[in-house]
């Protein structure tokens, strides 16, 4: 299971470096949320077993997610936030296309906080795992990086209208 999940992380990581449409982005975010939920479940299961040594495939999975996937997601979310105003200026001129893009943006407004929450849950599980696996403590704590996307904006206007 660990090598397959590692391969998934390697496959989806570059997708956060390209520009894709709202529908594809929504699916990518939803898949990534589920992926991180599964990672957290696996790590919590390991915590309940109280193992002191991690398997090599699990270490490779955690390394790939921590060094490739998570930073790409955070960078992508930062870029989206910085370019939000630019995207509003370049939006479609027809009323129907504007409404579709507004609907898609509203969906993303609800999905992005869930994605950030799952990223944080992964970090929390990684911290707990590092404290349990004493032999791996130094290795795992090096993988935990402080994020600068922790503070995200909720669009209160769309929440009040919906």
XYZ file of N, CA and C in Angstrom:
486
model
N 0.822 -1.198 0.000
C 0.000 0.000 0.000
C 0.871 1.270 0.000
N 1.944 1.264 0.794
C 2.777 2.471 0.904
C 3.422 2.864 -0.427
N 3.980 1.907 -1.199
C 4.558 2.308 -2.493
C 3.521 2.880 -3.464
N 2.298 2.349 -3.432
C 1.244 2.861 -4.309
C 0.865 4.279 -3.900
N 0.727 4.506 -2.600
C 0.392 5.851 -2.130
C 1.521 6.837 -2.410
N 2.748 6.362 -2.321
C 3.891 7.217 -2.655
C 3.837 7.603 -4.131
N 3.504 6.641 -4.973
C 3.408 6.909 -6.413
C 2.282 7.912 -6.699
N 1.157 7.788 -6.007
C 0.078 8.770 -6.153
C 0.566 10.167 -5.801
N 1.318 10.286 -4.713
C 1.851 11.594 -4.314
C 2.770 12.150 -5.390
N 3.578 11.287 -5.982
C 4.490 11.725 -7.048
C 3.727 12.146 -8.298
N 2.583 11.505 -8.546
C 1.787 11.829 -9.733
C 1.014 13.129 -9.548
N 0.374 13.307 -8.393
C -0.470 14.493 -8.231
C 0.310 15.743 -7.837
N 1.518 15.577 -7.336
C 2.310 16.735 -6.917
C 2.547 17.739 -8.052
N 2.950 17.305 -9.247
C 3.160 18.290 -10.324
C 1.883 18.989 -10.791
N 0.726 18.397 -10.518
C -0.525 19.023 -10.935
C -0.772 20.345 -10.215
N -0.119 20.530 -9.079
C -0.271 21.783 -8.346
C 0.701 22.851 -8.854
N 1.419 22.535 -9.920
C 2.337 23.504 -10.519
C 1.821 24.043 -11.846
N 0.666 23.562 -12.289
C 0.110 23.990 -13.565
C -1.247 24.640 -13.347
N -1.688 25.364 -14.338
C -2.997 26.010 -14.272
C -4.021 25.096 -14.929
N -5.066 24.756 -14.170
C -6.130 23.910 -14.703
C -7.468 24.573 -14.430
N -8.506 24.135 -15.132
C -9.835 24.723 -14.994
C -10.464 24.436 -13.646
N -11.541 25.160 -13.347
C -12.217 25.032 -12.061
C -12.722 23.614 -11.808
N -13.321 22.986 -12.812
C -13.880 21.650 -12.616
C -12.777 20.653 -12.278
N -11.687 20.718 -13.005
C -10.566 19.817 -12.738
C -9.916 20.139 -11.398
N -9.826 21.411 -11.089
C -9.234 21.829 -9.827
C -10.076 21.344 -8.651
N -11.382 21.433 -8.788
C -12.270 20.947 -7.736
C -12.073 19.446 -7.506
N -11.973 18.688 -8.583
C -11.759 17.238 -8.471
C -10.398 16.929 -7.866
N -9.377 17.690 -8.269
C -8.037 17.492 -7.729
C -8.008 17.781 -6.231
N -8.621 18.876 -5.815
C -8.677 19.208 -4.389
C -9.437 18.146 -3.603
N -10.572 17.696 -4.136
C -11.366 16.676 -3.450
C -10.573 15.380 -3.315
N -9.898 14.979 -4.371
C -9.073 13.771 -4.309
C -7.946 13.935 -3.290
N -7.325 15.102 -3.289
C -6.213 15.354 -2.377
C -6.688 15.347 -0.929
N -7.870 15.873 -0.667
C -8.435 15.832 0.686
C -8.602 14.382 1.123
N -9.154 13.570 0.249
C -9.347 12.145 0.579
C -8.007 11.437 0.775
N -7.039 11.795 -0.027
C -5.704 11.206 0.080
C -5.093 11.512 1.453
N -5.172 12.767 1.862
C -4.624 13.151 3.163
C -5.412 12.519 4.311
N -6.723 12.382 4.156
C -7.514 11.707 5.189
C -7.033 10.270 5.367
N -6.772 9.588 4.260
C -6.270 8.218 4.328
C -4.895 8.172 4.988
N -4.041 9.121 4.664
C -2.724 9.183 5.304
C -2.846 9.349 6.812
N -3.745 10.223 7.235
C -3.941 10.465 8.670
C -4.466 9.206 9.351
N -5.387 8.498 8.700
C -5.906 7.250 9.276
C -4.777 6.230 9.426
N -3.947 6.103 8.414
C -2.819 5.159 8.478
C -1.872 5.535 9.609
N -1.561 6.807 9.710
C -0.631 7.245 10.751
C -1.235 7.078 12.140
N -2.531 7.344 12.288
C -3.181 7.149 13.581
C -3.242 5.673 13.956
N -3.405 4.802 12.971
C -3.378 3.366 13.227
C -1.999 2.941 13.727
N -0.972 3.502 13.135
C 0.386 3.205 13.602
C 0.606 3.712 15.018
N 0.011 4.857 15.331
C 0.129 5.398 16.688
C -0.540 4.484 17.712
N -1.648 3.879 17.338
C -2.345 3.003 18.275
C -1.560 1.712 18.525
N -0.731 1.331 17.578
C 0.096 0.129 17.751
C 1.371 0.407 18.532
N 1.705 1.685 18.682
C 2.878 2.130 19.440
C 4.174 1.455 18.981
N 4.413 1.533 17.683
C 5.666 1.001 17.143
C 6.761 2.038 17.287
N 7.960 1.567 17.590
C 9.091 2.481 17.756
C 9.880 2.670 16.471
N 9.714 1.749 15.518
C 10.466 1.828 14.266
C 9.477 1.816 13.105
N 9.700 2.696 12.151
C 8.830 2.782 10.984
C 9.398 1.947 9.845
N 8.520 1.352 9.066
C 8.937 0.594 7.896
C 9.527 1.540 6.857
N 10.479 1.040 6.090
C 11.145 1.858 5.073
C 10.149 2.404 4.042
N 9.206 1.592 3.519
C 8.244 2.170 2.562
C 7.398 3.297 3.157
N 7.052 3.189 4.446
C 6.295 4.254 5.102
C 7.140 5.511 5.227
N 8.404 5.365 5.572
C 9.291 6.527 5.657
C 9.407 7.205 4.301
N 9.490 6.411 3.222
C 9.579 6.982 1.877
C 8.291 7.718 1.509
N 7.146 7.144 1.897
C 5.861 7.791 1.643
C 5.782 9.124 2.376
N 6.102 9.117 3.650
C 6.037 10.341 4.454
C 7.002 11.390 3.899
N 8.176 10.957 3.489
C 9.160 11.876 2.916
C 8.639 12.506 1.634
N 8.079 11.694 0.750
C 7.563 12.208 -0.521
C 6.424 13.192 -0.297
N 5.516 12.852 0.594
C 4.380 13.742 0.864
C 4.871 15.037 1.500
N 5.784 14.931 2.459
C 6.249 16.114 3.194
C 7.150 17.018 2.364
N 7.941 16.436 1.478
C 8.907 17.249 0.731
C 8.453 17.624 -0.671
N 7.498 16.890 -1.228
C 7.069 17.192 -2.592
C 5.617 17.672 -2.653
N 4.709 16.867 -2.127
C 3.289 17.177 -2.300
C 2.835 18.362 -1.455
N 3.056 18.319 -0.160
C 2.582 19.406 0.713
C 3.148 20.770 0.325
N 4.460 20.899 0.083
C 4.963 22.221 -0.334
C 4.364 22.709 -1.652
N 4.127 21.784 -2.600
C 3.505 22.199 -3.862
C 2.086 22.700 -3.641
N 1.358 22.049 -2.756
C -0.010 22.495 -2.463
C 0.017 23.871 -1.815
N 0.877 24.054 -0.815
C 0.959 25.354 -0.150
C 1.376 26.454 -1.120
N 2.343 26.168 -1.982
C 2.777 27.156 -2.979
C 1.644 27.491 -3.944
N 0.900 26.475 -4.356
C -0.215 26.688 -5.270
C -1.290 27.562 -4.616
N -1.628 27.244 -3.374
C -2.649 28.030 -2.680
C -2.196 29.469 -2.467
N -0.918 29.654 -2.176
C -0.386 31.020 -2.050
C -0.496 31.770 -3.372
N -0.137 31.101 -4.465
C -0.198 31.741 -5.780
C -1.629 32.080 -6.161
N -2.554 31.192 -5.856
C -3.966 31.455 -6.150
C -4.452 32.663 -5.364
N -4.078 32.727 -4.105
C -4.495 33.856 -3.266
C -3.924 35.170 -3.800
N -2.661 35.149 -4.222
C -2.030 36.371 -4.725
C -2.599 36.794 -6.072
N -3.013 35.812 -6.866
C -3.525 36.125 -8.205
C -5.040 36.235 -8.257
N -5.686 36.207 -7.120
C -7.149 36.250 -7.082
C -7.683 37.513 -7.758
N -7.113 38.642 -7.468
C -7.575 39.889 -8.076
C -7.338 39.889 -9.581
N -6.199 39.341 -9.976
C -5.876 39.275 -11.396
C -6.880 38.402 -12.141
N -7.294 37.297 -11.519
C -8.264 36.406 -12.141
C -9.632 37.062 -12.261
N -9.995 37.881 -11.293
C -11.285 38.577 -11.360
C -11.321 39.533 -12.544
N -10.212 40.176 -12.841
C -10.159 41.100 -13.961
C -10.244 40.380 -15.297
N -9.747 39.154 -15.339
C -9.722 38.389 -16.587
C -10.925 37.472 -16.744
N -11.927 37.619 -15.905
C -13.089 36.722 -15.962
C -13.860 36.936 -17.257
N -14.667 35.967 -17.588
C -15.434 35.998 -18.831
C -16.419 37.162 -18.832
N -16.689 37.664 -20.024
C -17.549 38.844 -20.112
C -19.028 38.486 -20.125
N -19.388 37.328 -20.586
C -20.813 36.998 -20.632
C -21.342 36.707 -19.234
N -22.614 37.023 -19.039
C -23.239 36.873 -17.725
C -23.271 35.404 -17.310
N -23.582 34.516 -18.238
C -23.670 33.085 -17.922
C -22.312 32.544 -17.492
N -21.254 32.894 -18.206
C -19.924 32.405 -17.851
C -19.471 32.975 -16.507
N -19.837 34.231 -16.229
C -19.496 34.817 -14.937
C -20.204 34.093 -13.807
N -21.473 33.739 -14.010
C -22.214 33.013 -12.986
C -21.633 31.625 -12.771
N -21.215 30.937 -13.866
C -20.603 29.614 -13.741
C -19.278 29.701 -12.996
N -18.477 30.705 -13.328
C -17.194 30.831 -12.647
C -17.396 31.235 -11.191
N -18.430 32.026 -10.906
C -18.733 32.409 -9.524
C -19.171 31.186 -8.724
N -19.996 30.322 -9.348
C -20.436 29.090 -8.702
C -19.247 28.174 -8.424
N -18.344 28.058 -9.392
C -17.158 27.233 -9.202
C -16.258 27.808 -8.122
N -16.118 29.127 -8.120
C -15.284 29.765 -7.103
C -15.884 29.557 -5.713
N -17.216 29.594 -5.610
C -17.861 29.368 -4.325
C -17.608 27.947 -3.841
N -17.651 26.967 -4.763
C -17.348 25.591 -4.398
C -15.916 25.490 -3.891
N -15.007 26.156 -4.573
C -13.605 26.121 -4.154
C -13.422 26.809 -2.805
N -14.229 27.837 -2.539
C -14.149 28.520 -1.243
C -14.478 27.581 -0.093
N -15.307 26.578 -0.359
C -15.629 25.609 0.695
C -14.649 24.449 0.721
N -14.034 24.124 -0.415
C -13.123 22.984 -0.494
C -11.732 23.346 0.046
N -11.251 24.531 -0.238
C -9.886 24.923 0.155
C -9.674 24.863 1.666
N -10.595 25.373 2.500
C -10.381 25.220 3.946
C -10.314 23.758 4.386
N -11.089 22.892 3.729
C -11.029 21.464 4.036
C -9.684 20.865 3.672
N -9.134 21.311 2.553
C -7.808 20.841 2.144
C -6.741 21.299 3.131
N -6.803 22.546 3.524
C -5.835 23.074 4.486
C -5.961 22.342 5.819
N -7.188 22.064 6.227
C -7.407 21.326 7.470
C -6.768 19.940 7.398
N -6.917 19.255 6.280
C -6.322 17.918 6.143
C -4.796 17.980 6.121
N -4.249 19.009 5.502
C -2.791 19.194 5.531
C -2.315 19.380 6.970
N -3.057 20.156 7.731
C -2.696 20.374 9.132
C -2.845 19.096 9.954
N -3.878 18.309 9.669
C -4.054 17.043 10.373
C -2.906 16.087 10.073
N -2.423 16.102 8.850
C -1.260 15.289 8.490
C -0.048 15.724 9.312
N 0.151 17.040 9.417
C 1.275 17.550 10.210
C 1.142 17.157 11.678
N -0.072 17.240 12.218
C -0.304 16.857 13.612
C 0.008 15.375 13.812
N -0.459 14.538 12.882
C -0.183 13.100 12.980
C 1.309 12.824 12.862
N 1.982 13.586 12.024
C 3.420 13.425 11.875
C 4.145 13.801 13.163
N 3.701 14.842 13.824
C 4.292 15.239 15.107
C 4.061 14.164 16.155
N 2.829 13.645 16.210
C 2.533 12.577 17.169
C 3.359 11.334 16.878
N 3.496 11.005 15.608
C 4.273 9.830 15.220
C 5.741 10.010 15.567
N 6.242 11.230 15.415
C 7.652 11.474 15.740
C 7.903 11.350 17.236
N 6.911 11.698 18.047
C 7.093 11.563 19.496
C 6.964 10.104 19.939
N 6.204 9.307 19.190
C 6.051 7.882 19.523
C 7.251 7.063 19.045
N 7.651 7.310 17.817
C 8.764 6.562 17.235
C 10.054 7.271 17.612
N 10.565 6.973 18.770
C 11.723 7.677 19.316
C 12.935 7.546 18.402
N 13.107 6.372 17.806
C 14.252 6.158 16.923
C 14.171 7.034 15.678
N 12.952 7.414 15.269
C 12.751 8.202 14.055
C 12.479 9.676 14.349
N 12.552 10.085 15.590
C 12.155 11.421 16.013
C 12.862 12.519 15.222
N 14.173 12.470 15.146
C 14.935 13.511 14.450
C 14.580 13.547 12.975
N 14.462 12.373 12.371
C 14.134 12.288 10.952
C 12.762 12.892 10.658
N 11.762 12.543 11.445
C 10.405 13.014 11.204
C 10.243 14.504 11.495
N 10.895 15.000 12.528
C 10.745 16.426 12.844
C 11.388 17.308 11.778
N 12.366 16.787 11.049
C 12.946 17.562 9.948
C 11.967 17.719 8.793
N 11.015 16.796 8.685
C 10.049 16.844 7.589
C 8.926 17.835 7.843
N 8.722 18.211 9.087
C 7.639 19.124 9.439
C 8.118 20.544 9.185
N 7.435 21.212 8.283
C 7.798 22.585 7.959
C 6.641 23.503 8.330
N 7.001 24.645 8.839
C 5.973 25.631 9.191
C 5.364 26.181 7.911
N 4.064 26.240 7.898
C 3.351 26.705 6.717
C 3.000 28.176 6.852
N 2.955 28.846 5.721
C 2.553 30.246 5.744
C 1.144 30.428 5.181
N 0.432 29.340 4.902
C -0.919 29.428 4.369
C -1.947 29.107 5.448
N -1.531 28.991 6.670
C -2.436 28.594 7.753
C -3.601 29.570 7.901
N -3.354 30.836 7.657
C -4.415 31.832 7.777
C -5.031 32.057 6.412
N -6.221 31.517 6.206
C -6.894 31.704 4.940
C -8.145 32.533 5.173
N -8.567 33.205 4.117
C -9.725 34.077 4.225
C -10.995 33.310 3.911
N -11.991 33.510 4.719
C -13.316 32.998 4.405
C -14.098 34.133 3.800
N -14.766 33.866 2.720
C -15.548 34.887 2.067
C -16.912 34.938 2.737
N -17.083 35.889 3.624
C -18.316 35.975 4.415
C -19.511 36.367 3.555
N -19.278 37.097 2.494
C -20.391 37.487 1.616
C -21.058 36.285 1.004
N -20.285 35.314 0.529
C -20.873 34.122 -0.082
C -21.513 33.241 0.979
N -20.988 33.259 2.207
C -21.582 32.464 3.288
C -22.930 33.037 3.709
N -23.036 34.362 3.729
C -24.301 34.988 4.121
C -25.379 34.792 3.062
N -24.960 34.822 1.781
C -25.932 34.692 0.692
C -26.401 33.252 0.524
N -25.531 32.268 0.867
C -25.859 30.861 0.625
C -26.520 30.265 1.730
